[in-house]
Tab-separated table of C-alpha atoms and ligand atoms in Angstrom:
chain	number	residue	atom	x	y	z
A	82	MET	CA	33.931	-24.854	-22.122
A	83	THR	CA	31.681	-24.273	-19.061
A	84	SER	CA	32.020	-25.517	-15.588
A	85	SER	CA	29.587	-28.349	-16.516
A	86	ASP	CA	31.750	-29.777	-18.833
A	87	ALA	CA	34.180	-30.894	-16.455
A	88	ILE	CA	34.339	-34.516	-15.306
A	89	GLY	CA	35.219	-35.906	-11.861
A	90	GLY	CA	37.294	-33.886	-9.411
A	91	TYR	CA	35.837	-32.768	-6.214
A	92	PHE	CA	32.318	-32.502	-5.364
A	93	GLU	CA	30.268	-29.282	-5.162
A	94	LEU	CA	28.110	-28.520	-2.007
A	95	ALA	CA	25.386	-31.224	-1.742
A	96	LEU	CA	22.069	-29.729	-2.389
A	97	PRO	CA	18.436	-30.892	-3.026
A	98	PRO	CA	17.787	-31.289	-6.872
A	99	ALA	CA	16.855	-28.158	-8.446
A	100	SER	CA	13.041	-28.062	-8.918
A	101	GLY	CA	13.019	-24.572	-10.453
A	102	GLU	CA	12.693	-20.866	-9.467
A	103	TYR	CA	9.805	-19.117	-8.366
A	104	HIS	CA	10.289	-16.177	-10.557
A	105	ALA	CA	11.655	-18.350	-13.492
A	106	HIS	CA	10.576	-15.724	-16.218
A	107	ALA	CA	12.173	-12.629	-14.452
A	108	LEU	CA	15.678	-10.859	-15.344
A	109	ARG	CA	18.240	-12.195	-12.869
A	110	LEU	CA	20.374	-9.592	-11.256
A	111	GLN	CA	22.582	-9.495	-8.012
A	112	SER	CA	20.300	-7.328	-5.943
A	113	ALA	CA	17.029	-5.432	-5.991
A	114	ARG	CA	19.035	-2.242	-5.689
A	115	ALA	CA	20.946	-3.384	-8.886
A	116	ALA	CA	17.384	-3.937	-10.542
A	117	LEU	CA	16.593	-0.470	-9.928
A	118	LEU	CA	19.813	0.883	-11.482
A	119	ALA	CA	19.543	-1.123	-14.442
A	120	LEU	CA	16.102	0.387	-14.960
A	121	LEU	CA	17.093	4.033	-14.450
A	122	GLN	CA	19.793	3.518	-16.670
A	123	HIS	CA	17.512	2.293	-19.186
A	124	GLY	CA	14.688	4.342	-18.794
A	125	ARG	CA	16.181	7.643	-17.642
A	126	PRO	CA	13.054	9.308	-15.922
A	127	THR	CA	13.102	12.832	-15.237
A	128	ALA	CA	12.637	12.182	-11.467
A	129	VAL	CA	11.354	9.404	-9.222
A	130	TRP	CA	8.789	9.774	-6.536
A	131	MET	CA	10.034	7.596	-3.512
A	132	PRO	CA	8.282	6.927	-0.195
A	133	TRP	CA	10.151	8.614	2.949
A	134	TYR	CA	9.757	5.412	4.213
A	135	ILE	CA	12.684	3.324	2.502
A	136	CYS	CA	15.971	2.224	3.053
A	137	ASP	CA	19.103	4.199	1.943
A	138	SER	CA	19.889	1.366	-0.377
A	139	MET	CA	17.153	2.066	-2.798
A	140	LEU	CA	18.120	5.802	-2.905
A	141	GLU	CA	21.591	5.012	-3.779
A	142	PRO	CA	20.803	4.041	-7.582
A	143	LEU	CA	19.079	7.566	-7.791
A	144	LEU	CA	22.059	9.344	-6.462
A	145	VAL	CA	24.457	7.159	-8.769
A	146	CYS	CA	22.356	8.127	-11.810
A	147	GLY	CA	22.007	11.969	-10.671
A	148	ILE	CA	17.903	11.512	-11.114
A	149	PRO	CA	16.057	13.974	-8.751
A	150	VAL	CA	14.202	12.182	-6.068
A	151	LYS	CA	10.514	13.482	-4.712
A	152	HIS	CA	9.119	12.074	-1.549
A	153	TYR	CA	5.620	11.138	-0.668
A	154	ALA	CA	4.126	10.308	2.655
A	155	LEU	CA	2.326	7.198	3.833
A	156	ASP	CA	-0.899	6.756	5.452
A	157	SER	CA	-1.736	4.976	8.648
A	158	ARG	CA	-2.420	1.646	6.499
A	159	LEU	CA	0.732	2.372	4.655
A	160	GLY	CA	-0.827	3.220	1.307
A	161	ILE	CA	0.194	6.549	-0.204
A	162	ALA	CA	-1.385	9.675	1.687
A	163	GLY	CA	-3.048	11.935	-0.811
A	164	ASP	CA	-2.608	12.360	-4.545
A	165	ILE	CA	0.651	12.435	-6.522
A	166	PRO	CA	1.244	15.103	-9.038
A	167	LEU	CA	3.310	12.869	-11.222
A	168	ALA	CA	4.621	15.018	-14.154
A	169	ALA	CA	5.430	13.676	-17.515
A	170	GLY	CA	8.722	11.975	-17.621
A	171	GLU	CA	8.421	11.267	-14.039
A	172	TRP	CA	8.152	7.534	-12.380
A	173	LEU	CA	6.930	6.545	-8.983
A	174	LEU	CA	8.057	3.572	-6.945
A	175	TYR	CA	5.858	1.884	-3.962
A	176	VAL	CA	6.959	-0.800	-1.788
A	177	ASN	CA	4.780	-3.663	-0.774
A	178	TYR	CA	5.579	-3.301	2.816
A	179	PHE	CA	5.924	-6.408	4.575
A	180	GLY	CA	4.401	-8.415	1.832
A	181	LEU	CA	1.201	-6.815	3.477
A	182	CYS	CA	0.369	-4.287	0.701
A	183	GLN	CA	-0.424	-5.871	-2.673
A	184	GLN	CA	-3.939	-4.299	-2.818
A	185	HIS	CA	-2.337	-0.858	-2.351
A	186	ALA	CA	0.174	-1.727	-5.155
A	187	GLU	CA	-2.824	-2.988	-7.399
A	188	GLN	CA	-4.996	0.117	-6.494
A	189	LEU	CA	-1.955	2.394	-7.663
A	190	ALA	CA	-1.908	0.910	-11.040
A	191	GLN	CA	-5.554	1.738	-11.549
A	192	ARG	CA	-4.585	5.303	-10.186
A	193	LEU	CA	-1.284	6.027	-11.817
A	194	PRO	CA	-0.026	5.667	-15.269
A	195	ARG	CA	1.221	1.917	-15.087
A	196	ASP	CA	3.884	2.429	-17.406
A	197	ARG	CA	5.589	4.702	-14.872
A	198	LEU	CA	4.732	2.779	-11.686
A	199	MET	CA	7.554	0.321	-10.056
A	200	ILE	CA	6.316	-2.084	-7.287
A	201	ASP	CA	9.357	-2.912	-4.787
A	202	HIS	CA	8.452	-6.356	-3.614
A	203	SER	CA	11.457	-7.064	-1.732
A	204	GLN	CA	9.546	-7.495	1.226
A	205	ALA	CA	7.080	-9.582	-0.646
A	206	PHE	CA	8.869	-12.353	-2.386
A	207	PHE	CA	5.818	-14.270	-3.106
A	208	ALA	CA	3.389	-11.362	-4.416
A	209	PRO	CA	2.552	-11.731	-8.157
A	210	ALA	CA	3.618	-9.006	-10.501
A	211	VAL	CA	1.540	-5.939	-10.902
A	212	ASP	CA	0.789	-5.006	-14.471
A	213	CYS	CA	3.095	-1.916	-14.571
A	214	LEU	CA	6.592	-0.702	-15.563
A	215	ALA	CA	8.345	-3.162	-13.112
A	216	ASN	CA	8.424	-5.390	-10.220
A	217	ILE	CA	11.412	-5.802	-8.268
A	218	TYR	CA	12.423	-8.824	-5.624
A	219	SER	CA	14.886	-9.441	-3.469
A	220	PRO	CA	15.144	-13.131	-2.501
A	221	ARG	CA	17.552	-13.052	0.375
A	222	LYS	CA	14.939	-11.398	2.693
A	223	PHE	CA	13.100	-14.527	2.586
A	224	PHE	CA	15.600	-17.316	2.314
A	225	GLY	CA	19.412	-18.255	3.073
A	226	VAL	CA	20.801	-17.242	-0.189
A	227	PRO	CA	23.947	-14.703	-0.428
A	228	ASP	CA	22.354	-12.346	-2.990
A	229	GLY	CA	20.330	-11.858	-5.971
A	230	GLY	CA	17.587	-9.675	-7.400
A	231	TYR	CA	14.609	-10.273	-9.540
A	232	LEU	CA	13.147	-7.759	-12.161
A	233	LEU	CA	10.052	-8.134	-14.207
A	234	THR	CA	9.520	-5.253	-16.576
A	235	SER	CA	7.636	-3.829	-19.416
A	236	LEU	CA	10.814	-2.402	-20.696
A	237	ASP	CA	12.519	-4.235	-23.382
A	238	MET	CA	15.826	-4.768	-21.520
A	239	PRO	CA	18.615	-7.627	-21.704
A	240	ALA	CA	19.832	-8.937	-18.478
A	241	PRO	CA	23.508	-7.260	-17.748
A	242	ALA	CA	26.263	-8.888	-19.877
A	243	GLN	CA	28.566	-9.281	-16.791
A	244	GLN	CA	27.724	-11.846	-14.338
A	245	ASP	CA	28.081	-11.638	-10.560
A	246	THR	CA	31.259	-13.515	-9.312
A	247	GLY	CA	30.908	-12.550	-5.511
A	248	SER	CA	28.503	-14.844	-4.107
A	249	ALA	CA	30.562	-17.970	-2.879
A	250	ALA	CA	32.575	-14.844	-0.460
A	251	ARG	CA	29.301	-14.092	0.681
A	252	CYS	CA	28.348	-17.356	1.942
A	253	ARG	CA	30.369	-17.557	5.079
A	254	HIS	CA	27.447	-16.242	7.246
A	255	LEU	CA	25.009	-18.533	5.707
A	256	LEU	CA	27.447	-21.747	6.320
A	257	GLN	CA	28.037	-20.360	9.777
A	258	ARG	CA	24.648	-20.225	10.599
A	259	LEU	CA	24.058	-23.963	9.515
A	260	ASP	CA	26.973	-24.818	11.801
A	261	GLY	CA	25.745	-23.108	14.867
A	262	PRO	CA	24.772	-19.918	16.476
A	263	PRO	CA	24.083	-16.662	14.759
A	264	GLU	CA	26.572	-14.649	16.750
A	265	PRO	CA	29.761	-15.510	15.438
A	266	GLY	CA	28.537	-14.986	11.690
A	267	TYR	CA	27.130	-11.591	12.298
A	268	ALA	CA	30.235	-9.738	11.114
A	269	ASP	CA	30.516	-11.808	7.983
A	270	TYR	CA	26.804	-10.943	7.315
A	271	MET	CA	27.166	-7.434	7.512
A	272	ALA	CA	30.240	-7.546	4.988
A	273	ALA	CA	28.230	-9.421	2.705
A	274	GLU	CA	25.485	-6.960	2.755
A	275	SER	CA	27.779	-4.131	2.182
A	276	SER	CA	29.614	-5.788	-0.414
A	277	LEU	CA	26.342	-5.240	-2.331
A	278	SER	CA	26.470	-1.449	-2.309
A	279	GLN	CA	27.706	1.064	-4.975
A	280	GLN	CA	27.967	-1.844	-7.764
A	281	ALA	CA	27.002	-1.822	-11.320
A	282	PRO	CA	24.220	-4.299	-12.437
A	283	LEU	CA	25.659	-7.616	-12.970
A	284	ARG	CA	23.634	-10.802	-13.982
A	285	MET	CA	22.805	-13.196	-10.873
A	286	SER	CA	25.559	-15.684	-10.167
A	287	THR	CA	25.195	-19.352	-11.217
A	288	LEU	CA	25.252	-20.399	-7.454
A	289	THR	CA	22.674	-17.858	-6.357
A	290	GLN	CA	20.394	-19.156	-9.114
A	291	ARG	CA	21.214	-22.900	-8.441
A	292	LEU	CA	20.356	-22.162	-4.629
A	293	LEU	CA	17.103	-20.529	-5.589
A	294	GLY	CA	16.086	-23.625	-7.849
A	295	SER	CA	15.876	-26.047	-4.931
A	296	ILE	CA	13.802	-24.179	-2.345
A	297	ASP	CA	10.845	-25.659	-0.901
A	298	TYR	CA	8.655	-22.478	-1.697
A	299	ALA	CA	5.177	-23.999	-0.912
A	300	GLY	CA	6.335	-25.175	2.468
A	301	ILE	CA	7.771	-21.605	3.155
A	302	GLN	CA	4.793	-19.935	2.205
A	303	ALA	CA	2.376	-22.205	4.306
A	304	GLN	CA	4.598	-21.546	7.286
A	305	ARG	CA	5.093	-17.874	7.169
A	306	ARG	CA	1.397	-17.557	7.041
A	307	SER	CA	0.614	-19.877	9.830
A	308	ASN	CA	3.243	-18.104	11.857
A	309	TYR	CA	1.940	-14.680	11.113
A	310	ALA	CA	-1.655	-15.692	11.697
A	311	TYR	CA	-0.738	-17.018	15.287
A	312	LEU	CA	1.176	-13.628	16.439
A	313	ALA	CA	-1.706	-11.761	15.057
A	314	GLN	CA	-4.066	-13.800	17.035
A	315	GLN	CA	-2.007	-13.071	20.029
A	316	LEU	CA	-0.726	-9.461	19.355
A	317	ALA	CA	-3.576	-7.561	17.322
A	318	PRO	CA	-5.146	-5.929	20.307
A	319	ARG	CA	-1.884	-4.242	21.194
A	320	ASN	CA	-1.055	-3.532	17.355
A	321	GLN	CA	-1.924	0.100	16.177
A	322	PHE	CA	-1.429	-1.312	12.765
A	323	GLN	CA	-4.679	-2.704	11.068
A	324	LEU	CA	-2.780	-4.709	8.180
A	325	PRO	CA	-4.978	-7.421	7.370
A	326	LEU	CA	-3.225	-10.571	5.888
A	327	ASP	CA	-5.071	-11.055	2.461
A	328	ALA	CA	-5.926	-14.656	1.242
A	329	ASP	CA	-2.498	-15.291	-0.593
A	330	ALA	CA	-0.211	-12.855	0.879
A	331	VAL	CA	3.095	-14.207	2.508
A	332	PRO	CA	4.403	-11.747	4.971
A	333	LEU	CA	7.931	-10.915	5.666
A	334	CYS	CA	7.346	-10.387	9.375
A	335	TYR	CA	4.710	-9.301	11.765
A	336	PRO	CA	4.822	-5.630	12.282
A	337	LEU	CA	3.712	-4.442	15.594
A	338	LEU	CA	3.438	-0.685	15.921
A	339	LEU	CA	3.176	0.064	19.691
A	340	ALA	CA	1.333	3.245	20.982
A	341	ASP	CA	3.456	3.571	24.377
A	342	GLY	CA	6.859	4.306	22.911
A	343	SER	CA	8.399	1.001	24.304
A	344	ALA	CA	9.613	-0.517	21.010
A	345	ALA	CA	13.217	0.463	21.285
A	346	GLN	CA	13.404	-0.737	24.809
A	347	ARG	CA	11.569	-4.197	24.080
A	348	ARG	CA	13.827	-4.667	21.073
A	349	THR	CA	16.918	-4.492	23.575
A	350	ALA	CA	15.413	-6.587	25.881
A	351	LEU	CA	14.575	-9.280	23.378
A	352	ALA	CA	18.301	-9.132	22.073
A	353	ARG	CA	19.295	-9.817	25.540
A	354	GLN	CA	17.523	-12.971	25.147
A	355	ARG	CA	18.939	-13.644	21.777
A	356	ILE	CA	15.812	-12.684	20.145
A	357	TYR	CA	16.979	-10.707	17.161
A	358	LEU	CA	14.442	-8.272	15.418
A	359	PRO	CA	15.492	-6.333	12.219
A	360	ALA	CA	15.037	-2.361	12.232
A	361	TYR	CA	13.453	-1.141	9.167
A	362	TRP	CA	14.892	1.507	8.729
A	363	PRO	CA	16.469	3.868	11.509
A	364	GLU	CA	18.036	5.990	8.667
A	365	VAL	CA	14.397	7.715	7.749
A	366	ALA	CA	14.134	9.840	10.783
A	367	GLN	CA	17.399	11.724	9.603
A	368	ARG	CA	16.052	12.832	6.422
A	369	ALA	CA	15.142	16.558	6.299
A	370	GLY	CA	11.607	17.217	5.805
A	371	VAL	CA	10.325	13.622	6.744
A	372	PRO	CA	6.723	13.693	8.132
A	373	PRO	CA	6.195	12.376	11.577
A	374	PHE	CA	4.281	9.230	10.881
A	375	ASP	CA	6.981	8.135	8.448
A	376	ALA	CA	9.765	9.382	10.666
A	377	GLY	CA	8.257	7.343	13.658
A	378	LEU	CA	7.833	4.050	12.053
A	379	ALA	CA	11.243	2.638	12.471
A	380	ALA	CA	11.342	3.785	16.331
A	381	GLY	CA	7.726	2.910	16.880
A	382	CYS	CA	7.567	-0.429	15.445
A	383	LEU	CA	8.967	-3.880	16.372
A	384	PHE	CA	9.136	-6.319	13.288
A	385	LEU	CA	8.693	-9.962	14.885
A	386	PRO	CA	9.829	-12.600	12.786
A	387	CYS	CA	7.508	-15.074	11.183
A	388	ASP	CA	9.807	-16.912	9.110
A	389	GLN	CA	9.801	-20.557	8.158
A	390	ARG	CA	12.313	-21.628	10.785
A	391	LEU	CA	9.795	-20.879	13.499
A	392	GLN	CA	7.323	-23.050	14.986
A	393	GLN	CA	4.578	-22.348	17.471
A	394	PRO	CA	7.018	-23.072	20.726
A	395	ASP	CA	9.203	-20.409	19.402
A	396	LEU	CA	6.585	-17.918	18.517
A	397	ASP	CA	5.579	-18.813	22.400
A	398	ARG	CA	8.903	-17.821	23.749
A	399	LEU	CA	8.894	-14.665	21.615
A	400	ILE	CA	5.595	-13.479	22.626
A	401	ALA	CA	6.157	-14.098	26.221
A	402	ALA	CA	9.432	-12.348	26.183
A	403	LEU	CA	8.049	-9.492	24.600
A	404	LEU	CA	5.175	-8.953	26.995
A	405	GLU	CA	7.595	-9.563	30.411
B	586	LIG	C1	12.054	-2.304	0.483
B	586	LIG	C2	13.497	-2.815	0.353
B	586	LIG	N1	13.495	-2.476	-1.230
B	586	LIG	C3	15.189	-2.800	-1.763
B	586	LIG	C4	15.967	-3.398	-0.618
B	586	LIG	C5	17.232	-3.635	-1.296
B	586	LIG	O1	17.373	-4.867	-1.650
B	586	LIG	P1	18.960	-5.545	-2.081
B	586	LIG	O2	19.714	-5.765	-0.717
B	586	LIG	O3	18.668	-6.758	-2.696
B	586	LIG	O4	19.517	-4.594	-2.969
B	586	LIG	C6	15.691	-3.352	0.363
B	586	LIG	C7	16.548	-4.008	1.389
B	586	LIG	O5	17.411	-3.238	2.169
B	586	LIG	C8	14.318	-3.413	1.259
B	586	LIG	O6	14.054	-3.529	2.241
């Protein structure tokens, strides 16, 4: 008997009809890092090349498996700087940064053995899969869902047998945010995030899969693109990054790299006005041997939101507060 066999009783949360998931043919897991862990456990590479500029959560699966990490540097357009001496048995992971680096990802598949290339699209939910070993997605960076990861891989891998049962407990901040301002739910958000670390790969929960089935994907893509274009129109002259928005790219955020070292101060000033920016990834600068450009990205860059909740008046408020 399954939960859907029951008749009557209390209702579940009312949701729009499920019209389908965006990555309907992917393997479903509880997070992007779990997808990487499952891949590593299955394929056992001798080492993995990772960018210096990546969050700790994607290094965790390598530590868990005891697989050596080799680091590569980025160039000013967030492509890989220089050539990679990828030895037999080694894999490489590249991040589709901010949803703006699909072209780099596709060029890498021409340059490197594609059966040893993984693309991390955690910041690029809508990016099409590159023809290579693996494409990994993390939906909750783009939508209000508690967890989840998608994996498209050329390896013949089953989905994990055991299913995640923790999603309902990870929904408090999502409900709180629907009910009012973000501040009271922040601790719950942090707790939900930390509950995803150090986990064996699990199959995506029924709840998360149901939530991902009823999202207005087309509307979200259009709103993000339009918000990004507006921010770019206003801020491009101040931006050290030259990252064009490809015709079908859907960005995570508008990354604004400032030359004057004022990013941290501006981020704090914005938070005082209740404009909250993420920090991608302060931990990078602490790593021994990290090159200066990669180390400086977190401190030098502001990651301005362009998500589907924002309309032009919100962006005007954001820009005015930023330029104060
Ligand atoms: C580029 C990138 N990859 C992977 C992850 C991890 O995703 P998840 O939290 O779904 O494991 C993150 C988030 O921290 C990320 O920013």
